[in-house]
Amino acid sequence: MPVRTQQNSTSPLAGVPFTKGHGTGNDFVLILDPEGRLDLDSRSVAAVCDRHRGIGADGLIRAVRSERIPEGRALLQSAPDAVWFMDYWNGDGTTSEMCGNGVRVFVHFLAVKGFVSLDGGATVSVATRGGVKVVAASADGYSVDMGPWEFIHPDTAVARGTDSLVEIQGLEVARPALSVSMGNPHTVVALASLGELTAAALHTAPAVEPFPPQGTNVELVVPNDPLVEDGVGVVTMRVHERGVGETQSCGTGACAAAVAIRYWAGDSAPSRWAVGVPGGVVGVVFHVGVDGLEHVELSGPAELVAEGVLFPASLQALSS
């Protein structure tokens, strides 16, 4: 049965079939648009993602063939096997470079629809605004080579171990943080206890100084005690996502959290990590890529939970 929403009758999403999916609670509305016929706009995306007057989601993902979108055509020149582009939009209607949980759900969506196959150890290359990501089946669902990580402020990070200060509602003093890029920006704060993690109020965005021009995702992370169990580093995390708010999980954020805690832990830190988020657990593994750089691999589940059609009659687009 179609899901009744409130949408402007001129919305490009009016009458469009959708699928709802999630990866460890990070949820998405998925739209199939192989030929790139939909001209999405931020107000329509925000309306669909609204949890009270729309379907409700942390973001919207459009599946479009790379040749049908300028960003995808540019990537095809160096990665001709990346035939599908993950057009990712945050819940507030802004576009984003990439989403680690989202790319797993995206590939699962394409597999269920019969557009890709991961049988026999096959991989799928996905074009994103954050570059091409290679996805494979794994014991816990899907694994994604997220590419190399890097410090956003490398000189300051290496010299001081931190590069910014973060004020978090619910915590009394500003906390030092480390800025990490996973193709999108992250600011990672280590907290002393699960009590502090619970006390943090993430319904409002933490204040980051200096504030990145394009904004940032903020991860609050508590290392386990002991940090390493059976050769695996263990941490617990909450996240405020840029353009969304607090989410149940953030794949790129889990990678950034592992990067920062591993760096702070020193040379003896392991290469395998289990990152606990409110929606479950994701795995992070560090390895050297064919480019000689240290890459981060993210793994975890992906689920599709519902299908429907966005009603053509009149979903009032939300103002930002």
Short mmCIF file of C-alpha atoms in Angstrom, two decimals:
data_model
loop_
_atom_site.label_atom_id
_atom_site.label_comp_id
_atom_site.label_asym_id
_atom_site.label_seq_id
_atom_site.Cartn_x
_atom_site.Cartn_y
_atom_site.Cartn_z
CA MET A 1 0.00 0.00 0.00
CA PRO A 2 1.42 3.45 -0.87
CA VAL A 3 2.71 5.48 2.04
CA ARG A 4 0.92 8.82 2.31
CA THR A 5 3.31 11.72 2.77
CA GLN A 6 2.96 15.46 2.42
CA GLN A 7 4.80 16.73 -0.61
CA ASN A 8 4.64 19.63 -3.03
CA SER A 9 2.80 18.38 -6.14
CA THR A 10 5.73 19.58 -8.26
CA SER A 11 8.20 17.43 -6.33
CA PRO A 12 10.38 15.22 -8.56
CA LEU A 13 9.77 12.41 -6.06
CA ALA A 14 5.99 12.41 -6.48
CA GLY A 15 4.77 8.92 -7.41
CA VAL A 16 8.27 7.41 -7.22
CA PRO A 17 8.72 3.90 -5.73
CA PHE A 18 11.08 3.71 -2.77
CA THR A 19 12.75 1.15 -0.52
CA LYS A 20 13.60 1.71 3.14
CA GLY A 21 16.83 0.20 4.47
CA HIS A 22 19.39 0.55 7.24
CA GLY A 23 22.88 -0.42 8.33
CA THR A 24 23.14 -0.82 12.14
CA GLY A 25 20.24 1.61 12.51
CA ASN A 26 21.59 4.27 10.14
CA ASP A 27 18.53 4.43 7.89
CA PHE A 28 17.93 5.49 4.31
CA VAL A 29 15.26 5.95 1.68
CA LEU A 30 16.53 4.35 -1.55
CA ILE A 31 15.32 5.42 -4.99
CA LEU A 32 16.09 3.56 -8.23
CA ASP A 33 16.75 5.99 -11.10
CA PRO A 34 19.11 4.20 -13.53
CA GLU A 35 18.80 6.72 -16.36
CA GLY A 36 19.07 9.80 -14.15
CA ARG A 37 15.66 11.18 -15.02
CA LEU A 38 14.90 12.55 -11.55
CA ASP A 39 15.97 16.12 -10.88
CA LEU A 40 16.22 16.00 -7.08
CA ASP A 41 16.06 19.12 -4.96
CA SER A 42 16.92 19.70 -1.31
CA ARG A 43 13.39 20.55 -0.15
CA SER A 44 11.85 17.38 -1.59
CA VAL A 45 14.62 15.22 -0.11
CA ALA A 46 14.22 16.86 3.31
CA ALA A 47 10.45 16.35 3.14
CA VAL A 48 10.78 12.63 2.40
CA CYS A 49 13.38 12.18 5.17
CA ASP A 50 11.31 14.05 7.76
CA ARG A 51 10.38 11.60 10.55
CA HIS A 52 6.99 13.16 11.29
CA ARG A 53 5.60 14.19 7.88
CA GLY A 54 7.62 12.01 5.53
CA ILE A 55 8.98 8.47 5.37
CA GLY A 56 11.74 9.29 7.84
CA ALA A 57 15.43 8.61 7.32
CA ASP A 58 18.95 9.84 8.03
CA GLY A 59 19.43 10.25 4.30
CA LEU A 60 18.20 9.53 0.79
CA ILE A 61 20.21 7.47 -1.71
CA ARG A 62 19.50 7.57 -5.44
CA ALA A 63 20.87 4.69 -7.52
CA VAL A 64 21.85 6.13 -10.91
CA ARG A 65 24.17 4.81 -13.59
CA SER A 66 27.47 6.67 -13.42
CA GLU A 67 27.29 7.62 -17.10
CA ARG A 68 24.08 9.56 -16.36
CA ILE A 69 25.51 11.95 -13.76
CA PRO A 70 28.47 14.35 -14.19
CA GLU A 71 30.28 13.22 -11.03
CA GLY A 72 29.95 9.61 -12.16
CA ARG A 73 31.17 10.24 -15.70
CA ALA A 74 34.31 11.83 -14.29
CA LEU A 75 35.05 8.71 -12.22
CA LEU A 76 34.40 6.31 -15.09
CA GLN A 77 37.48 7.63 -16.85
CA SER A 78 39.75 5.99 -14.26
CA ALA A 79 37.34 3.33 -12.92
CA PRO A 80 35.25 2.00 -15.84
CA ASP A 81 33.83 -0.81 -13.67
CA ALA A 82 32.12 1.71 -11.33
CA VAL A 83 28.92 1.64 -13.38
CA TRP A 84 26.64 2.66 -10.49
CA PHE A 85 26.77 6.02 -8.70
CA MET A 86 25.53 6.41 -5.11
CA ASP A 87 23.89 9.84 -5.10
CA TYR A 88 23.76 10.45 -1.36
CA TRP A 89 21.72 13.25 0.29
CA ASN A 90 21.65 14.04 4.01
CA GLY A 91 18.32 14.18 5.80
CA ASP A 92 18.33 18.00 5.69
CA GLY A 93 18.51 17.97 1.90
CA THR A 94 22.21 18.69 1.50
CA THR A 95 24.45 16.40 -0.54
CA SER A 96 27.37 14.57 1.04
CA GLU A 97 30.53 12.93 -0.24
CA MET A 98 29.77 9.44 0.98
CA CYS A 99 28.31 7.27 3.72
CA GLY A 100 29.93 4.06 4.94
CA ASN A 101 26.72 2.44 6.16
CA GLY A 102 24.88 3.80 3.15
CA VAL A 103 27.19 2.21 0.59
CA ARG A 104 26.61 -1.24 2.12
CA VAL A 105 22.85 -0.74 2.00
CA PHE A 106 23.16 0.65 -1.54
CA VAL A 107 24.94 -2.48 -2.79
CA HIS A 108 22.46 -4.75 -0.96
CA PHE A 109 19.62 -2.81 -2.62
CA LEU A 110 21.18 -3.25 -6.08
CA ALA A 111 21.78 -6.96 -5.40
CA VAL A 112 18.18 -7.56 -4.29
CA LYS A 113 16.93 -5.71 -7.39
CA GLY A 114 19.14 -7.91 -9.58
CA PHE A 115 21.49 -5.23 -10.89
CA VAL A 116 24.70 -6.58 -9.29
CA SER A 117 25.95 -9.90 -7.92
CA LEU A 118 28.57 -10.66 -5.29
CA ASP A 119 28.51 -14.43 -5.80
CA GLY A 120 31.77 -16.35 -5.87
CA GLY A 121 33.81 -13.64 -4.20
CA ALA A 122 32.89 -10.96 -6.75
CA THR A 123 33.20 -7.31 -5.77
CA VAL A 124 31.19 -4.24 -6.79
CA SER A 125 32.81 -0.86 -7.46
CA VAL A 126 30.58 2.05 -6.44
CA ALA A 127 31.13 5.62 -7.59
CA THR A 128 30.51 8.29 -4.93
CA ARG A 129 31.37 11.95 -4.45
CA GLY A 130 34.10 10.65 -2.13
CA GLY A 131 35.63 8.50 -4.88
CA VAL A 132 35.19 4.85 -5.89
CA LYS A 133 34.51 2.34 -3.10
CA VAL A 134 34.89 -1.42 -3.58
CA VAL A 135 32.31 -3.59 -1.78
CA ALA A 136 32.43 -7.35 -1.12
CA ALA A 137 30.31 -9.84 0.80
CA SER A 138 31.56 -10.56 4.34
CA ALA A 139 30.67 -12.78 7.28
CA ASP A 140 28.74 -9.92 8.92
CA GLY A 141 27.13 -8.60 5.74
CA TYR A 142 29.29 -6.46 3.47
CA SER A 143 32.79 -5.01 3.64
CA VAL A 144 33.88 -1.78 1.99
CA ASP A 145 37.36 -0.55 1.20
CA MET A 146 36.88 3.04 2.31
CA GLY A 147 40.20 4.10 0.86
CA PRO A 148 43.05 5.87 2.65
CA TRP A 149 42.48 8.04 5.70
CA GLU A 150 44.28 11.31 6.37
CA PHE A 151 44.53 13.99 9.01
CA ILE A 152 42.76 17.21 8.06
CA HIS A 153 45.40 19.27 9.91
CA PRO A 154 48.42 16.93 9.68
CA ASP A 155 51.11 19.27 11.02
CA THR A 156 49.11 20.16 14.14
CA ALA A 157 47.91 16.59 14.64
CA VAL A 158 51.44 15.17 14.56
CA ALA A 159 52.94 17.94 16.69
CA ARG A 160 50.27 18.03 19.39
CA GLY A 161 48.16 14.88 19.03
CA THR A 162 45.05 17.08 18.77
CA ASP A 163 44.06 19.94 16.48
CA SER A 164 40.78 21.34 17.77
CA LEU A 165 38.52 21.86 20.78
CA VAL A 166 34.91 20.69 21.01
CA GLU A 167 32.21 21.99 23.35
CA ILE A 168 29.51 19.39 23.95
CA GLN A 169 26.20 20.11 25.62
CA GLY A 170 25.97 18.07 28.83
CA LEU A 171 29.73 18.03 29.44
CA GLU A 172 31.30 20.79 31.51
CA VAL A 173 34.52 21.64 29.69
CA ALA A 174 35.66 21.72 26.08
CA ARG A 175 37.47 18.56 24.96
CA PRO A 176 40.49 18.19 22.67
CA ALA A 177 39.85 16.45 19.37
CA LEU A 178 41.52 15.09 16.26
CA SER A 179 40.26 15.86 12.75
CA VAL A 180 40.22 12.94 10.32
CA SER A 181 39.11 12.76 6.69
CA MET A 182 37.51 9.59 5.37
CA GLY A 183 36.53 11.37 2.17
CA ASN A 184 34.25 13.42 4.42
CA PRO A 185 35.28 15.37 7.55
CA HIS A 186 35.25 14.02 11.11
CA THR A 187 36.19 15.41 14.50
CA VAL A 188 36.93 12.69 17.07
CA VAL A 189 36.77 13.25 20.84
CA ALA A 190 37.89 10.63 23.37
CA LEU A 191 35.85 10.53 26.59
CA ALA A 192 36.88 9.00 29.89
CA SER A 193 33.79 6.93 30.65
CA LEU A 194 30.49 5.58 29.41
CA GLY A 195 28.87 7.91 31.93
CA GLU A 196 30.25 10.90 30.04
CA LEU A 197 29.13 9.37 26.77
CA THR A 198 25.59 9.00 28.12
CA ALA A 199 25.57 12.53 29.55
CA ALA A 200 26.46 14.16 26.23
CA ALA A 201 23.47 15.81 24.56
CA LEU A 202 23.83 15.34 20.81
CA HIS A 203 20.44 16.66 19.72
CA THR A 204 22.34 19.90 19.07
CA ALA A 205 25.59 20.06 17.14
CA PRO A 206 28.76 20.27 19.25
CA ALA A 207 30.72 23.50 18.79
CA VAL A 208 34.05 22.82 17.07
CA GLU A 209 36.92 25.32 17.14
CA PRO A 210 38.30 25.97 14.59
CA PHE A 211 35.11 25.20 12.70
CA PRO A 212 35.67 23.47 9.34
CA PRO A 213 34.35 25.48 6.36
CA GLN A 214 32.24 22.53 5.14
CA GLY A 215 31.13 21.47 8.63
CA THR A 216 32.06 18.21 10.30
CA ASN A 217 30.73 15.02 11.83
CA VAL A 218 31.57 14.73 15.55
CA GLU A 219 32.32 11.36 17.13
CA LEU A 220 32.42 10.87 20.91
CA VAL A 221 34.40 7.72 21.68
CA VAL A 222 35.09 5.73 24.85
CA PRO A 223 37.96 3.20 24.64
CA ASN A 224 37.25 -0.13 26.25
CA ASP A 225 39.15 -1.16 29.41
CA PRO A 226 41.19 -3.09 28.43
CA LEU A 227 41.41 -1.49 25.00
CA VAL A 228 42.40 -4.70 23.21
CA GLU A 229 40.54 -8.01 23.50
CA ASP A 230 41.84 -11.05 21.61
CA GLY A 231 43.87 -8.81 19.33
CA VAL A 232 40.92 -6.51 18.49
CA GLY A 233 40.63 -2.91 19.65
CA VAL A 234 37.23 -2.18 21.20
CA VAL A 235 35.55 1.22 21.47
CA THR A 236 32.03 2.59 21.98
CA MET A 237 30.83 5.61 20.04
CA ARG A 238 28.04 8.12 19.56
CA VAL A 239 27.96 10.55 16.66
CA HIS A 240 26.39 13.81 15.57
CA GLU A 241 26.25 13.71 11.77
CA ARG A 242 26.59 16.88 9.75
CA GLY A 243 23.24 17.71 8.16
CA VAL A 244 21.38 15.00 10.11
CA GLY A 245 21.85 15.14 13.90
CA GLU A 246 22.56 12.17 16.14
CA THR A 247 22.26 8.86 14.29
CA GLN A 248 22.24 5.24 15.40
CA SER A 249 25.42 4.59 13.45
CA CYS A 250 27.92 6.25 11.11
CA GLY A 251 30.23 4.09 9.02
CA THR A 252 32.78 6.74 8.08
CA GLY A 253 32.57 7.98 11.67
CA ALA A 254 33.41 4.52 13.01
CA CYS A 255 36.45 4.47 10.71
CA ALA A 256 37.53 7.93 11.87
CA ALA A 257 37.07 6.93 15.52
CA ALA A 258 39.30 3.87 15.03
CA VAL A 259 41.90 6.02 13.26
CA ALA A 260 42.06 8.50 16.13
CA ILE A 261 42.06 6.01 19.02
CA ARG A 262 44.64 3.86 17.23
CA TYR A 263 46.86 6.89 16.68
CA TRP A 264 46.57 7.95 20.31
CA ALA A 265 47.27 4.38 21.47
CA GLY A 266 50.63 4.28 19.71
CA ASP A 267 52.60 1.79 17.64
CA SER A 268 51.40 -1.25 19.57
CA ALA A 269 47.74 -0.63 18.68
CA PRO A 270 46.06 -3.40 16.65
CA SER A 271 44.92 -3.21 13.04
CA ARG A 272 41.46 -4.72 13.74
CA TRP A 273 38.74 -2.83 15.64
CA ALA A 274 35.17 -3.40 16.82
CA VAL A 275 33.23 -0.16 17.09
CA GLY A 276 30.05 -0.27 19.16
CA VAL A 277 27.35 2.20 18.11
CA PRO A 278 23.76 2.57 19.38
CA GLY A 279 22.55 0.49 16.42
CA GLY A 280 24.99 -2.41 16.75
CA VAL A 281 28.65 -3.15 16.00
CA VAL A 282 30.73 -2.52 12.89
CA GLY A 283 34.20 -3.80 12.11
CA VAL A 284 37.18 -1.70 11.03
CA VAL A 285 40.43 -3.12 9.60
CA PHE A 286 43.54 -1.23 8.54
CA HIS A 287 45.58 -2.53 5.60
CA VAL A 288 48.01 -1.28 2.99
CA GLY A 289 46.35 -0.70 -0.37
CA VAL A 290 47.81 -1.23 -3.83
CA ASP A 291 48.63 2.50 -3.85
CA GLY A 292 50.97 1.98 -0.90
CA LEU A 293 48.75 4.01 1.44
CA GLU A 294 47.04 2.77 4.57
CA HIS A 295 43.41 2.01 3.76
CA VAL A 296 40.46 1.46 6.09
CA GLU A 297 38.00 -1.39 5.54
CA LEU A 298 34.54 -1.15 7.09
CA SER A 299 32.24 -4.14 7.55
CA GLY A 300 28.75 -4.66 8.91
CA PRO A 301 25.17 -5.63 8.10
CA ALA A 302 22.72 -4.13 5.63
CA GLU A 303 18.96 -4.68 5.69
CA LEU A 304 15.98 -3.68 3.58
CA VAL A 305 12.79 -3.35 5.60
CA ALA A 306 9.98 -1.84 3.49
CA GLU A 307 8.85 -0.71 0.06
CA GLY A 308 6.23 1.77 -1.07
CA VAL A 309 5.37 4.65 -3.37
CA LEU A 310 5.67 8.34 -2.56
CA PHE A 311 2.20 9.82 -3.00
CA PRO A 312 1.96 12.31 -5.85
CA ALA A 313 -0.55 14.44 -4.08
CA SER A 314 0.93 16.79 -2.03
CA LEU A 315 3.75 16.44 0.31
CA GLN A 316 4.43 19.87 1.62
CA ALA A 317 8.13 20.46 1.22
CA LEU A 318 9.74 21.44 4.50
CA SER A 319 11.64 24.66 4.89
CA SER A 320 15.21 24.34 6.08
#
